[in-house]
Short mmCIF file of C-alpha atoms in Angstrom, two decimals:
data_model
loop_
_atom_site.label_atom_id
_atom_site.label_comp_id
_atom_site.label_asym_id
_atom_site.label_seq_id
_atom_site.Cartn_x
_atom_site.Cartn_y
_atom_site.Cartn_z
CA MET J 1 0.00 0.00 0.00
CA SER J 2 1.31 3.49 -0.91
CA LYS J 3 2.46 5.77 1.87
CA GLN J 4 -0.07 8.24 3.26
CA ILE J 5 1.05 11.81 2.48
CA THR J 6 0.75 14.38 5.25
CA ALA J 7 0.21 18.06 4.48
CA ILE J 8 -0.20 21.42 6.18
CA ILE J 9 -2.45 24.15 4.80
CA VAL J 10 -0.79 27.56 4.54
CA GLY J 11 -3.37 30.24 3.81
CA ALA J 12 -6.72 28.73 4.77
CA GLY J 13 -8.81 30.42 2.10
CA HIS J 14 -11.38 28.94 -0.22
CA ARG J 15 -8.97 27.26 -2.63
CA ALA J 16 -6.78 25.49 -0.06
CA ILE J 17 -9.80 24.24 1.88
CA LEU J 18 -11.31 22.91 -1.35
CA TYR J 19 -8.10 21.02 -2.15
CA SER J 20 -8.03 19.62 1.38
CA LEU J 21 -11.35 17.86 0.78
CA TYR J 22 -9.34 15.17 -1.00
CA ALA J 23 -8.04 14.13 2.43
CA LEU J 24 -11.58 13.59 3.68
CA GLU J 25 -12.49 11.52 0.61
CA HIS J 26 -9.21 9.56 0.52
CA PRO J 27 -7.86 9.46 4.10
CA ASP J 28 -5.57 6.56 3.25
CA GLU J 29 -3.74 8.76 0.70
CA LEU J 30 -3.70 12.26 2.23
CA LYS J 31 -3.98 13.60 5.77
CA ILE J 32 -4.12 17.29 6.70
CA VAL J 33 -2.17 17.64 9.94
CA GLY J 34 -1.81 21.39 10.42
CA VAL J 35 -2.67 24.93 9.32
CA ALA J 36 -0.91 28.29 9.15
CA ASP J 37 -3.13 31.37 8.82
CA PRO J 38 -3.31 34.72 10.63
CA ASP J 39 -7.08 34.36 11.14
CA PRO J 40 -7.92 32.36 14.32
CA ILE J 41 -11.40 31.58 12.99
CA ARG J 42 -9.95 29.92 9.90
CA ARG J 43 -7.33 28.05 11.91
CA LYS J 44 -10.07 26.65 14.14
CA LYS J 45 -12.25 25.73 11.16
CA VAL J 46 -9.47 23.74 9.48
CA ALA J 47 -8.44 22.05 12.73
CA GLU J 48 -12.02 20.92 13.38
CA MET J 49 -12.50 19.80 9.79
CA HIS J 50 -9.38 17.61 9.79
CA GLY J 51 -9.15 16.63 13.44
CA PHE J 52 -5.87 18.01 14.75
CA GLY J 53 -5.04 20.05 17.84
CA GLU J 54 -4.05 23.62 18.56
CA GLU J 55 -0.37 22.63 18.70
CA MET J 56 -0.50 22.24 14.89
CA CYS J 57 -2.00 25.70 14.32
CA PHE J 58 0.41 28.47 13.28
CA ARG J 59 -0.08 32.16 12.62
CA ASN J 60 1.99 32.30 9.44
CA ALA J 61 4.42 30.46 7.16
CA GLU J 62 7.47 31.84 8.95
CA GLU J 63 6.30 30.44 12.29
CA LEU J 64 5.77 27.05 10.66
CA ALA J 65 9.11 27.13 8.83
CA ALA J 66 10.94 27.85 12.10
CA ARG J 67 9.85 24.50 13.51
CA PRO J 68 11.38 21.12 12.57
CA LYS J 69 9.64 19.64 9.52
CA LEU J 70 6.15 18.47 10.57
CA ALA J 71 4.68 17.01 7.35
CA ASP J 72 5.56 15.86 3.86
CA ALA J 73 4.03 18.80 2.05
CA VAL J 74 2.33 22.16 2.16
CA ILE J 75 -0.82 23.23 0.34
CA ASN J 76 -0.08 26.92 -0.24
CA GLY J 77 -3.30 28.86 -0.78
CA THR J 78 -2.09 32.32 0.22
CA MET J 79 -2.86 35.44 -1.83
CA ASP J 80 -0.83 36.20 -4.96
CA ARG J 81 1.64 38.62 -3.35
CA GLN J 82 2.38 36.07 -0.61
CA HIS J 83 3.14 33.05 -2.79
CA VAL J 84 6.88 33.52 -3.17
CA PRO J 85 7.54 34.99 0.32
CA THR J 86 5.72 32.06 1.96
CA ALA J 87 6.96 29.35 -0.41
CA VAL J 88 10.69 30.05 -0.09
CA PRO J 89 11.14 29.44 3.68
CA LEU J 90 8.92 26.36 3.53
CA LEU J 91 10.81 24.85 0.60
CA ARG J 92 14.06 25.48 2.45
CA ALA J 93 12.53 23.80 5.49
CA GLY J 94 12.11 20.64 3.40
CA TYR J 95 8.45 20.70 2.36
CA ASP J 96 7.17 19.70 -1.07
CA MET J 97 4.42 22.04 -2.20
CA LEU J 98 1.11 22.35 -4.02
CA LEU J 99 1.18 26.06 -4.84
CA GLU J 100 -1.80 28.13 -5.93
CA LYS J 101 -1.58 30.02 -9.20
CA PRO J 102 -0.25 32.48 -10.16
CA PHE J 103 2.87 31.29 -8.37
CA ALA J 104 4.67 34.63 -8.88
CA ILE J 105 3.68 38.19 -9.77
CA SER J 106 6.82 39.30 -11.63
CA GLU J 107 9.58 37.90 -13.82
CA GLU J 108 12.02 38.45 -10.94
CA GLU J 109 9.85 36.36 -8.61
CA VAL J 110 9.57 33.61 -11.24
CA ASN J 111 13.34 33.36 -11.54
CA TYR J 112 13.91 33.55 -7.79
CA LEU J 113 11.40 30.83 -6.88
CA TYR J 114 12.59 28.57 -9.70
CA LYS J 115 16.16 28.98 -8.43
CA VAL J 116 15.10 28.01 -4.89
CA VAL J 117 13.20 24.96 -6.19
CA LYS J 118 16.29 23.78 -8.07
CA GLU J 119 18.54 24.44 -5.06
CA THR J 120 16.31 22.59 -2.60
CA GLY J 121 15.27 19.78 -4.93
CA ARG J 122 11.69 19.99 -3.64
CA LYS J 123 8.69 18.93 -5.73
CA VAL J 124 6.42 21.88 -6.54
CA MET J 125 3.19 21.61 -8.50
CA ILE J 126 1.19 24.67 -9.56
CA CYS J 127 -2.61 24.67 -9.26
CA HIS J 128 -3.54 25.02 -12.93
CA VAL J 129 -6.68 22.99 -12.33
CA LEU J 130 -8.05 23.33 -15.87
CA ARG J 131 -5.29 21.02 -17.11
CA TYR J 132 -7.05 18.34 -15.05
CA ALA J 133 -10.59 19.07 -16.25
CA PRO J 134 -11.72 16.05 -18.34
CA PHE J 135 -12.59 18.38 -21.25
CA TYR J 136 -9.01 19.62 -21.68
CA VAL J 137 -7.47 16.24 -20.84
CA ALA J 138 -9.49 14.65 -23.66
CA ILE J 139 -8.38 17.36 -26.11
CA LYS J 140 -4.74 16.94 -25.07
CA GLN J 141 -4.99 13.19 -25.65
CA ARG J 142 -6.34 13.78 -29.18
CA LEU J 143 -3.46 16.14 -29.90
CA LEU J 144 -0.93 13.61 -28.62
CA SER J 145 -2.46 10.97 -30.92
CA GLY J 146 -1.39 13.11 -33.88
CA GLU J 147 -4.71 12.94 -35.69
CA ILE J 148 -4.87 16.67 -36.48
CA GLY J 149 -1.14 16.88 -37.25
CA ASP J 150 1.10 19.74 -36.18
CA ILE J 151 -0.58 22.75 -34.58
CA ILE J 152 -0.73 25.82 -36.82
CA ASN J 153 -2.89 28.04 -34.64
CA ILE J 154 -4.73 28.06 -31.31
CA GLN J 155 -7.66 30.40 -30.67
CA ALA J 156 -8.76 30.60 -27.03
CA THR J 157 -11.45 32.85 -25.59
CA GLU J 158 -12.68 33.41 -22.08
CA HIS J 159 -15.96 35.23 -21.56
CA VAL J 160 -16.02 36.26 -17.90
CA SER J 161 -19.59 36.70 -16.66
CA TYR J 162 -20.68 40.11 -15.40
CA HIS J 163 -21.21 38.75 -11.88
CA HIS J 164 -17.79 37.02 -11.78
CA LEU J 165 -16.12 40.15 -13.10
CA ALA J 166 -17.77 42.27 -10.40
CA VAL J 167 -17.23 39.96 -7.44
CA SER J 168 -13.57 39.15 -8.13
CA PHE J 169 -12.05 41.73 -10.44
CA VAL J 170 -13.90 44.96 -9.68
CA ARG J 171 -15.18 44.89 -6.10
CA GLY J 172 -13.09 41.95 -5.00
CA LYS J 173 -9.53 40.99 -4.10
CA TRP J 174 -8.18 41.24 -7.63
CA GLY J 175 -9.73 44.56 -8.70
CA ASN J 176 -6.72 46.68 -7.81
CA GLU J 177 -3.32 45.61 -9.14
CA GLU J 178 -1.39 47.68 -6.60
CA LYS J 179 -3.10 45.85 -3.73
CA CYS J 180 -3.21 42.27 -5.05
CA GLY J 181 -0.04 42.41 -7.14
CA ALA J 182 -1.58 40.73 -10.18
CA PRO J 183 -2.99 42.25 -13.38
CA MET J 184 -6.27 40.82 -14.68
CA LEU J 185 -4.53 38.63 -17.24
CA LEU J 186 -2.45 36.99 -14.50
CA ALA J 187 -5.20 36.69 -11.88
CA LYS J 188 -7.90 35.41 -14.25
CA CYS J 189 -6.24 34.10 -17.39
CA CYS J 190 -3.02 32.43 -16.27
CA HIS J 191 -5.24 29.31 -16.54
CA ASP J 192 -5.77 30.04 -20.23
CA MET J 193 -2.19 31.06 -20.96
CA ASP J 194 -1.07 27.86 -19.27
CA LEU J 195 -3.47 25.77 -21.35
CA ILE J 196 -2.10 27.27 -24.57
CA MET J 197 1.49 26.52 -23.50
CA TRP J 198 0.51 22.98 -22.46
CA LEU J 199 -1.30 22.28 -25.71
CA LYS J 200 1.80 23.49 -27.56
CA SER J 201 3.82 20.85 -25.64
CA GLY J 202 6.62 23.06 -24.38
CA VAL J 203 7.29 25.12 -27.50
CA SER J 204 7.87 28.64 -26.21
CA PRO J 205 6.47 31.83 -27.72
CA LYS J 206 9.15 34.14 -29.06
CA GLN J 207 7.05 37.29 -29.55
CA ILE J 208 3.91 38.63 -27.85
CA ALA J 209 1.62 41.58 -28.56
CA SER J 210 -1.44 42.68 -26.61
CA PHE J 211 -4.23 45.25 -26.36
CA GLY J 212 -6.79 45.92 -23.63
CA SER J 213 -8.28 48.49 -21.28
CA ASP J 214 -10.80 49.18 -18.54
CA PHE J 215 -13.73 49.81 -20.86
CA GLN J 216 -16.68 49.66 -18.45
CA PHE J 217 -15.65 50.76 -14.97
CA ASP J 218 -13.76 53.97 -15.55
CA PRO J 219 -15.03 56.34 -12.80
CA ALA J 220 -15.78 58.86 -15.55
CA LYS J 221 -18.55 56.51 -16.72
CA LYS J 222 -20.26 56.39 -13.31
CA PRO J 223 -24.01 56.96 -13.88
CA ALA J 224 -25.62 60.14 -12.64
CA GLY J 225 -27.16 59.54 -9.24
CA ALA J 226 -24.94 56.59 -8.35
CA GLY J 227 -23.57 56.66 -4.82
CA LYS J 228 -20.71 54.95 -3.02
CA ARG J 229 -22.77 51.99 -1.74
CA CYS J 230 -25.64 50.39 -3.62
CA LEU J 231 -27.87 49.96 -0.57
CA VAL J 232 -27.03 53.28 1.10
CA ASP J 233 -26.91 56.26 -1.23
CA CYS J 234 -27.55 55.09 -4.81
CA GLN J 235 -30.43 56.63 -6.76
CA CYS J 236 -30.18 54.18 -9.68
CA GLU J 237 -29.82 50.84 -7.84
CA GLU J 238 -33.17 49.56 -9.16
CA THR J 239 -32.03 49.79 -12.78
CA CYS J 240 -28.32 49.02 -12.36
CA LEU J 241 -27.04 45.70 -13.72
CA TYR J 242 -24.35 45.70 -11.02
CA SER J 243 -26.59 46.32 -8.01
CA ALA J 244 -25.19 44.60 -4.91
CA LYS J 245 -28.76 43.69 -3.95
CA LYS J 246 -29.38 41.95 -7.26
CA HIS J 247 -26.02 40.17 -7.23
CA TYR J 248 -25.69 39.12 -3.59
CA LEU J 249 -29.01 39.35 -1.74
CA ASP J 250 -31.18 38.03 -4.56
CA HIS J 251 -28.55 35.30 -5.18
CA PRO J 252 -26.92 34.81 -1.74
CA ASP J 253 -25.26 31.50 -2.66
CA ARG J 254 -23.55 32.82 -5.78
CA TRP J 255 -19.84 33.40 -5.05
CA ALA J 256 -20.75 33.07 -1.37
CA PHE J 257 -17.18 32.16 -0.35
CA TYR J 258 -16.04 35.61 -1.52
CA VAL J 259 -19.04 37.79 -0.73
CA TRP J 260 -19.73 36.59 2.80
CA ASP J 261 -16.24 35.78 4.09
CA CYS J 262 -16.49 38.92 6.24
CA LEU J 263 -19.29 37.15 8.14
CA GLU J 264 -17.41 33.95 8.88
CA ASN J 265 -17.53 34.84 12.59
CA ILE J 266 -21.30 34.21 12.41
CA GLU J 267 -22.11 30.50 12.16
CA GLU J 268 -25.27 30.92 10.07
CA PRO J 269 -25.66 34.55 8.96
CA MET J 270 -29.22 35.58 8.13
CA LEU J 271 -30.23 37.64 5.12
CA GLU J 272 -30.45 40.71 7.35
CA ASP J 273 -26.86 40.16 8.53
CA LYS J 274 -25.82 40.08 4.90
CA ARG J 275 -27.77 43.22 4.07
CA LYS J 276 -26.15 45.12 6.94
CA SER J 277 -22.69 44.02 5.86
CA LEU J 278 -23.30 45.28 2.33
CA MET J 279 -24.39 48.62 3.79
CA THR J 280 -21.30 49.00 5.98
CA ASP J 281 -17.88 47.35 5.65
CA ASN J 282 -18.39 44.61 3.06
CA ILE J 283 -16.30 45.49 -0.02
CA HIS J 284 -18.96 43.91 -2.23
CA GLY J 285 -21.50 46.55 -1.23
CA ARG J 286 -19.55 49.26 -3.06
CA CYS J 287 -20.57 50.87 -6.33
CA VAL J 288 -18.60 49.19 -9.14
CA TRP J 289 -17.56 52.64 -10.41
CA ASP J 290 -16.15 53.56 -7.01
CA CYS J 291 -13.83 50.62 -6.18
CA GLU J 292 -10.33 51.90 -6.98
CA HIS J 293 -10.49 49.56 -9.95
CA THR J 294 -7.16 49.54 -11.84
CA VAL J 295 -7.17 46.35 -13.95
CA VAL J 296 -8.47 45.82 -17.48
CA ASP J 297 -11.89 44.34 -18.13
CA HIS J 298 -10.95 42.99 -21.56
CA GLN J 299 -7.66 42.04 -23.21
CA SER J 300 -6.44 40.36 -26.38
CA VAL J 301 -3.08 38.60 -26.68
CA LEU J 302 -1.29 37.45 -29.84
CA MET J 303 1.59 34.95 -29.61
CA ASN J 304 4.15 33.91 -32.21
CA PHE J 305 5.81 30.60 -31.25
CA ALA J 306 9.36 29.50 -31.91
CA ASP J 307 8.18 26.86 -34.42
CA GLY J 308 6.15 29.40 -36.43
CA ALA J 309 2.72 28.56 -34.98
CA THR J 310 0.54 31.36 -33.61
CA ALA J 311 -2.09 31.68 -30.90
CA THR J 312 -4.61 34.22 -29.67
CA LEU J 313 -6.25 34.63 -26.30
CA ASN J 314 -9.24 36.93 -25.94
CA MET J 315 -10.53 37.67 -22.45
CA ILE J 316 -13.78 39.64 -22.32
CA GLY J 317 -15.23 40.58 -18.96
CA GLY J 318 -18.91 41.40 -18.45
CA ALA J 319 -20.47 38.70 -20.63
CA ALA J 320 -24.01 37.56 -19.89
CA LYS J 321 -22.93 33.90 -19.85
CA PRO J 322 -19.51 32.58 -18.75
CA GLU J 323 -17.81 30.53 -21.45
CA ARG J 324 -14.40 29.23 -22.49
CA ASN J 325 -13.93 28.35 -26.17
CA ILE J 326 -10.99 26.60 -27.84
CA HIS J 327 -10.22 26.12 -31.54
CA ILE J 328 -7.00 24.33 -32.50
CA ILE J 329 -6.13 24.09 -36.19
CA GLY J 330 -3.51 21.60 -37.32
CA THR J 331 -1.99 20.41 -40.58
CA LYS J 332 -4.41 17.45 -40.80
CA GLY J 333 -7.53 18.76 -39.08
CA GLU J 334 -8.91 20.76 -36.18
CA ILE J 335 -10.48 20.54 -32.73
CA LYS J 336 -13.14 23.03 -31.68
CA GLY J 337 -15.09 23.05 -28.45
CA VAL J 338 -16.79 24.82 -25.56
CA PHE J 339 -15.55 23.93 -22.09
CA ASP J 340 -18.78 24.97 -20.40
CA ASP J 341 -20.77 22.57 -22.60
CA SER J 342 -18.21 19.73 -22.23
CA VAL J 343 -18.49 19.18 -25.99
CA PHE J 344 -15.80 19.37 -28.66
CA THR J 345 -15.64 18.42 -32.31
CA VAL J 346 -12.71 16.77 -34.09
CA ARG J 347 -12.55 17.38 -37.83
CA THR J 348 -9.95 15.76 -40.07
CA ILE J 349 -9.22 16.40 -43.73
CA ASP J 350 -10.81 13.84 -46.05
CA THR J 351 -9.97 14.42 -49.72
CA ALA J 352 -12.31 11.62 -50.83
CA SER J 353 -15.52 12.95 -49.28
CA GLU J 354 -17.85 15.42 -50.94
CA LYS J 355 -17.70 17.94 -48.08
CA GLY J 356 -13.93 17.53 -47.62
CA TRP J 357 -13.73 16.49 -44.00
CA ASN J 358 -14.73 13.88 -41.45
CA GLU J 359 -16.27 14.98 -38.18
CA GLU J 360 -16.62 13.43 -34.72
CA VAL J 361 -18.56 15.15 -31.95
CA VAL J 362 -17.34 14.26 -28.45
CA ASP J 363 -19.83 14.91 -25.65
CA LEU J 364 -18.30 14.23 -22.25
CA LYS J 365 -21.67 14.85 -20.55
CA ILE J 366 -20.14 16.62 -17.56
CA GLY J 367 -22.57 18.90 -15.76
CA GLY J 368 -22.10 21.31 -12.89
CA ASP J 369 -20.39 24.64 -12.52
CA LYS J 370 -17.47 25.33 -14.84
CA SER J 371 -16.84 28.98 -13.97
CA GLY J 372 -15.84 28.50 -10.32
CA MET J 373 -19.02 30.19 -9.06
CA THR J 374 -19.70 27.36 -6.61
CA GLY J 375 -16.04 26.47 -6.23
CA SER J 376 -15.47 23.85 -8.93
CA HIS J 377 -13.62 23.95 -12.26
CA GLY J 378 -15.18 21.32 -14.47
CA GLY J 379 -13.97 18.39 -12.41
CA GLY J 380 -10.30 19.35 -12.28
CA ASP J 381 -9.72 20.45 -8.67
CA LEU J 382 -9.46 17.16 -6.82
CA ARG J 383 -7.85 15.42 -9.80
CA LEU J 384 -5.03 17.93 -9.36
CA VAL J 385 -4.63 16.98 -5.69
CA GLU J 386 -4.75 13.29 -6.58
CA ASP J 387 -1.90 13.74 -9.05
CA PHE J 388 0.15 15.71 -6.51
CA VAL J 389 -0.30 12.97 -3.90
CA HIS J 390 0.63 10.24 -6.38
CA VAL J 391 3.76 12.11 -7.48
CA LEU J 392 4.87 12.38 -3.84
CA GLN J 393 4.19 8.66 -3.48
CA GLY J 394 6.68 8.02 -6.29
CA GLU J 395 4.25 7.37 -9.14
CA GLU J 396 4.57 8.75 -12.65
CA PRO J 397 2.86 12.14 -13.07
CA SER J 398 -0.17 12.40 -15.35
CA ILE J 399 -0.11 14.24 -18.69
CA SER J 400 -1.67 17.21 -16.85
CA CYS J 401 1.08 17.57 -14.26
CA THR J 402 2.24 21.16 -13.87
CA THR J 403 5.66 21.36 -12.27
CA ILE J 404 6.96 24.85 -11.65
CA LYS J 405 9.09 24.61 -14.81
CA ASP J 406 6.01 23.65 -16.85
CA SER J 407 4.23 26.75 -15.53
CA ILE J 408 6.93 29.31 -16.26
CA ASN J 409 6.12 30.01 -19.92
CA GLY J 410 2.51 30.86 -19.10
CA HIS J 411 3.59 33.33 -16.43
CA LEU J 412 6.31 34.93 -18.54
CA GLY J 413 3.81 35.18 -21.38
CA VAL J 414 1.48 37.20 -19.15
CA PHE J 415 4.25 39.58 -18.08
CA CYS J 416 5.25 40.11 -21.71
CA ALA J 417 1.61 40.71 -22.71
CA GLU J 418 1.26 43.34 -20.00
CA ARG J 419 4.41 45.09 -21.19
CA ALA J 420 3.17 44.89 -24.77
CA ARG J 421 -0.21 46.37 -23.79
CA LYS J 422 1.26 49.22 -21.76
CA GLU J 423 4.06 50.06 -24.19
CA SER J 424 2.18 49.43 -27.48
CA ALA J 425 5.04 47.16 -28.50
CA VAL J 426 5.84 43.62 -29.58
CA ILE J 427 7.78 41.99 -26.74
CA THR J 428 10.35 39.21 -27.07
CA MET J 429 9.88 36.39 -24.56
CA PRO J 430 12.82 35.96 -22.17
CA ASP J 431 14.49 32.59 -21.73
CA ILE J 432 13.90 30.51 -18.63
CA ARG J 433 16.94 30.97 -16.37
#
């Protein structure tokens, strides 16, 4: 029987707690034995969930790293700015790590963390969960089979719903780049950049161009009569598409882990508790045009790869319906699909047929949330944890495995795209150091 892996959660937010559910479903494979988080409520919640004592509760990563090694691994779910500062001491303390994306917020941080990983010899996997979603795994397998030949072009789009855009990237933690450290493309689309790099099987882009802006939430576009808080001083709340009442009181379970985290001290908050929070200190009660919003709400990226192939990524925030589309065109055929529908079509050139191609529709029949609204990502989250556990047990990694080296091109691509957007230039991708 394979060895049980022990792990400590560092940063007990939504993502890390979700990953830790694997330990409850597979206790013979993974056991959560500790937590490090500055919030005593979250420390207590994790300790009760996984059945360990106060002696395994720590206030931060540094406090944990100062102790002799207490587990095999760390599940690092801290915020973006904290990833490298918390990861480095823990890697040097001997822990392997499952590290939330984006793993770094600058090219300098990428190089520094990669250097530490090589120096320590620790295993680090990055939480690019969409690589593990059955939809993308199935497409990757078809590419590896060679049936559509060599990739000429990849077209990826992400339509971010209006309510996801507002809760995360306008009102929420990732709406201000100076505070969170990550531009929109890094915070939201490092998934998509990573998928493009993965589908290209390690071929690096050599040039990147990009355009984008904050089209909708410029304070200059604030409607007449709008206030600072939807439920306090707004004269147009009833007609506003971004009303906090419409988003969070009429749909209290939508993005609940973000909207109501300020009420986690209340065991079962009532609707009136939620209303009061939106009227006072809850960041999600603010007018979307009065949120110190500094990131783009739409961006297009064009990549030219070293082998001559090209790719585009279009992120559009504010769509009515969330949707990720992929279209891969090769020398022998193409694959085109919609992640949210779990359906893709494989077309191959057929010179003998009247229409000129053969077509196979693949319906994976996977339901549920694909956007992350209720916490899931099309079935990829716990498959990621399973792969991490198996790698630490000495098994071969899956085709989805994202080591830190595998994740570097996607991150560097984002940094180059941001430079390209801000400088109106075509940027040359740096080499991995």
